Coordinates of C-alpha atoms in Angstrom, one line a residue:
X1 CA -7.2 18.6 -23.3
X2 CA -5.1 21.1 -21.4
X3 CA -1.4 20.8 -22.0
X4 CA -0.6 19.5 -18.5
X5 CA -3.4 16.9 -18.4
X6 CA -2.2 13.3 -17.8
X7 CA -3.6 10.8 -20.2
X8 CA -3.3 7.1 -19.8
X9 CA -0.7 7.0 -22.5
X10 CA 1.7 9.5 -21.0
X11 CA 0.9 8.9 -17.3
X12 CA 4.1 6.8 -16.6
X13 CA 6.3 9.5 -18.1
X14 CA 4.5 12.2 -16.2
X15 CA 4.8 10.2 -12.9
X16 CA 8.6 9.7 -13.4
X17 CA 9.0 13.4 -14.2
X18 CA 7.1 14.5 -11.1
X19 CA 9.1 12.0 -9.0
X20 CA 12.4 13.4 -10.4
X21 CA 11.2 17.0 -9.7
X22 CA 10.2 16.1 -6.1
X23 CA 13.6 14.5 -5.5
X24 CA 15.3 17.6 -6.7
X25 CA 13.6 19.8 -4.1
X26 CA 15.6 21.0 -1.0
X27 CA 15.7 18.5 1.9
X28 CA 13.6 20.9 4.0
X29 CA 10.7 20.5 1.5
X30 CA 11.3 16.8 1.0
X31 CA 11.0 16.3 4.7
X32 CA 7.4 17.4 4.8
X33 CA 5.0 14.5 5.3
X34 CA 2.8 15.3 2.3
X35 CA 5.8 15.4 0.0
X36 CA 7.2 12.2 1.5
X37 CA 3.9 10.4 1.0
X38 CA 3.5 11.7 -2.5
X39 CA 7.0 10.5 -3.4
X40 CA 6.4 7.1 -1.8
X41 CA 3.2 6.7 -3.8
X42 CA 4.9 7.8 -7.1
X43 CA 7.8 5.4 -6.4
X44 CA 5.4 2.5 -5.8
X45 CA 3.4 3.4 -9.0
X46 CA 6.6 3.7 -11.1
X47 CA 7.8 0.4 -9.7
X48 CA 4.6 -1.3 -10.7
X49 CA 4.7 0.1 -14.2
X50 CA 8.3 -1.0 -14.5
X51 CA 7.4 -4.5 -13.4
X52 CA 4.5 -4.7 -15.8
X53 CA 6.9 -4.1 -18.7
X54 CA 5.7 -0.5 -19.6
X55 CA 9.2 0.7 -19.0
X56 CA 12.6 -0.7 -19.8
X57 CA 14.1 0.4 -16.5
X58 CA 14.0 -2.8 -14.3
X59 CA 14.0 -2.7 -10.5
X60 CA 14.7 -5.5 -8.1
X61 CA 11.7 -7.7 -7.8
X62 CA 9.4 -6.9 -4.9
X63 CA 8.2 -9.5 -2.4
X64 CA 4.6 -10.6 -2.7
X65 CA 3.7 -8.6 0.4
X66 CA 5.3 -5.5 -1.0
X67 CA 3.4 -6.1 -4.3
X68 CA 0.2 -6.5 -2.4
X69 CA 0.8 -3.3 -0.5
X70 CA 1.3 -1.5 -3.8
X71 CA -1.9 -2.9 -5.2
X72 CA -3.7 -2.0 -2.0
X73 CA -2.4 1.6 -2.3
X74 CA -3.7 1.7 -5.9
X75 CA -7.2 0.6 -4.8
X76 CA -6.9 -2.9 -6.5
X77 CA -8.2 -4.7 -3.4
X78 CA -9.1 -8.0 -5.0
X79 CA -5.6 -8.5 -6.4
X80 CA -4.1 -7.4 -3.1
X81 CA -6.3 -9.9 -1.2
X82 CA -5.0 -12.7 -3.4
X83 CA -1.4 -11.8 -2.8
X84 CA -1.9 -11.2 0.9
X85 CA -3.7 -14.5 1.4
X86 CA -0.7 -16.5 0.0
X87 CA 2.1 -14.2 1.4
X88 CA 1.1 -13.4 4.9
X89 CA 1.3 -15.9 7.8
X90 CA -2.0 -17.7 8.3
X91 CA -1.6 -17.5 12.1
X92 CA -0.9 -13.9 13.0
X93 CA 0.3 -14.9 16.5
X94 CA 3.3 -16.6 14.8
X95 CA 4.6 -13.2 13.5
X96 CA 7.6 -11.7 15.0
X97 CA 7.5 -8.0 16.2
X98 CA 7.7 -6.9 12.5
X99 CA 5.7 -3.7 12.2
X100 CA 5.8 -3.9 8.4
X101 CA 4.1 -7.3 8.4
X102 CA 1.6 -6.1 11.0
X103 CA 0.8 -3.1 8.8
X104 CA 0.3 -5.4 5.8
X105 CA -2.0 -7.6 7.9
X106 CA -4.1 -4.6 8.8
X107 CA -4.2 -3.6 5.1
X108 CA -5.4 -7.1 4.4
X109 CA -8.2 -6.6 6.9
X110 CA -9.2 -3.4 5.1
X111 CA -8.9 -5.0 1.6
X112 CA -11.1 -7.9 2.6
X113 CA -13.7 -5.5 3.9
X114 CA -13.5 -3.4 0.7
X115 CA -14.2 -6.5 -1.5
X116 CA -17.2 -7.5 0.7
X117 CA -15.6 -10.4 2.5
X118 CA -16.7 -9.0 5.9
X119 CA -16.7 -12.3 7.8
X120 CA -13.1 -13.0 6.8
X121 CA -12.1 -9.4 7.5
X122 CA -13.8 -9.6 11.0
X123 CA -12.2 -12.9 11.8
X124 CA -8.7 -11.7 10.9
X125 CA -9.3 -8.4 12.7
X126 CA -10.3 -10.3 15.9
X127 CA -7.0 -12.4 15.7
X128 CA -4.9 -9.3 15.1
X129 CA -6.6 -7.1 17.7
X130 CA -5.3 -9.4 20.5
X131 CA -1.8 -8.9 19.2
X132 CA -1.8 -5.2 19.0
X133 CA -0.3 -3.1 21.8
X134 CA -3.1 -1.7 24.0
X135 CA -1.5 1.8 23.7
X136 CA -1.7 1.7 19.9
X137 CA -5.5 1.3 19.8
X138 CA -8.2 2.7 22.0
X139 CA -10.9 0.4 23.3
X140 CA -13.4 2.0 20.9
X141 CA -11.5 1.1 17.8
X142 CA -13.7 -0.9 15.5
X143 CA -13.1 -2.9 12.4
X144 CA -13.2 -1.0 9.1
X145 CA -16.5 -1.6 7.3
X146 CA -15.4 -1.0 3.8
X147 CA -17.5 2.1 3.3
X148 CA -15.7 4.9 1.5

């Protein structure tokens, strides 16, 4: 293996080192979208590893919705669906104007599609679509089909 390869054994350490390096960069570089997204993904991954006991550094517990969002970002759609199902409001119209919850609801739609629960995904999409601002979506927007 090349010296900079990341094995399963040293991945958590490598991720923490990379996150520390990115945080040490000048603000002008940290402000770039790609760097911000990478840092967010690394922070989420490090938090999950910490929560799973692979690190002694303990963070404050995440809400079930935040845990589901992390699992979704990692591609663990089945586990994310289980958390979303229990944590999100069953009636999307009862939600306040909370963009974070709406984003999680939309991830839930995608996760359902990715695990093959297309009918449930379509039903939730139909309920959410009526709540979304007309300016946010064009009329041609369709439900994700789960194809990668």
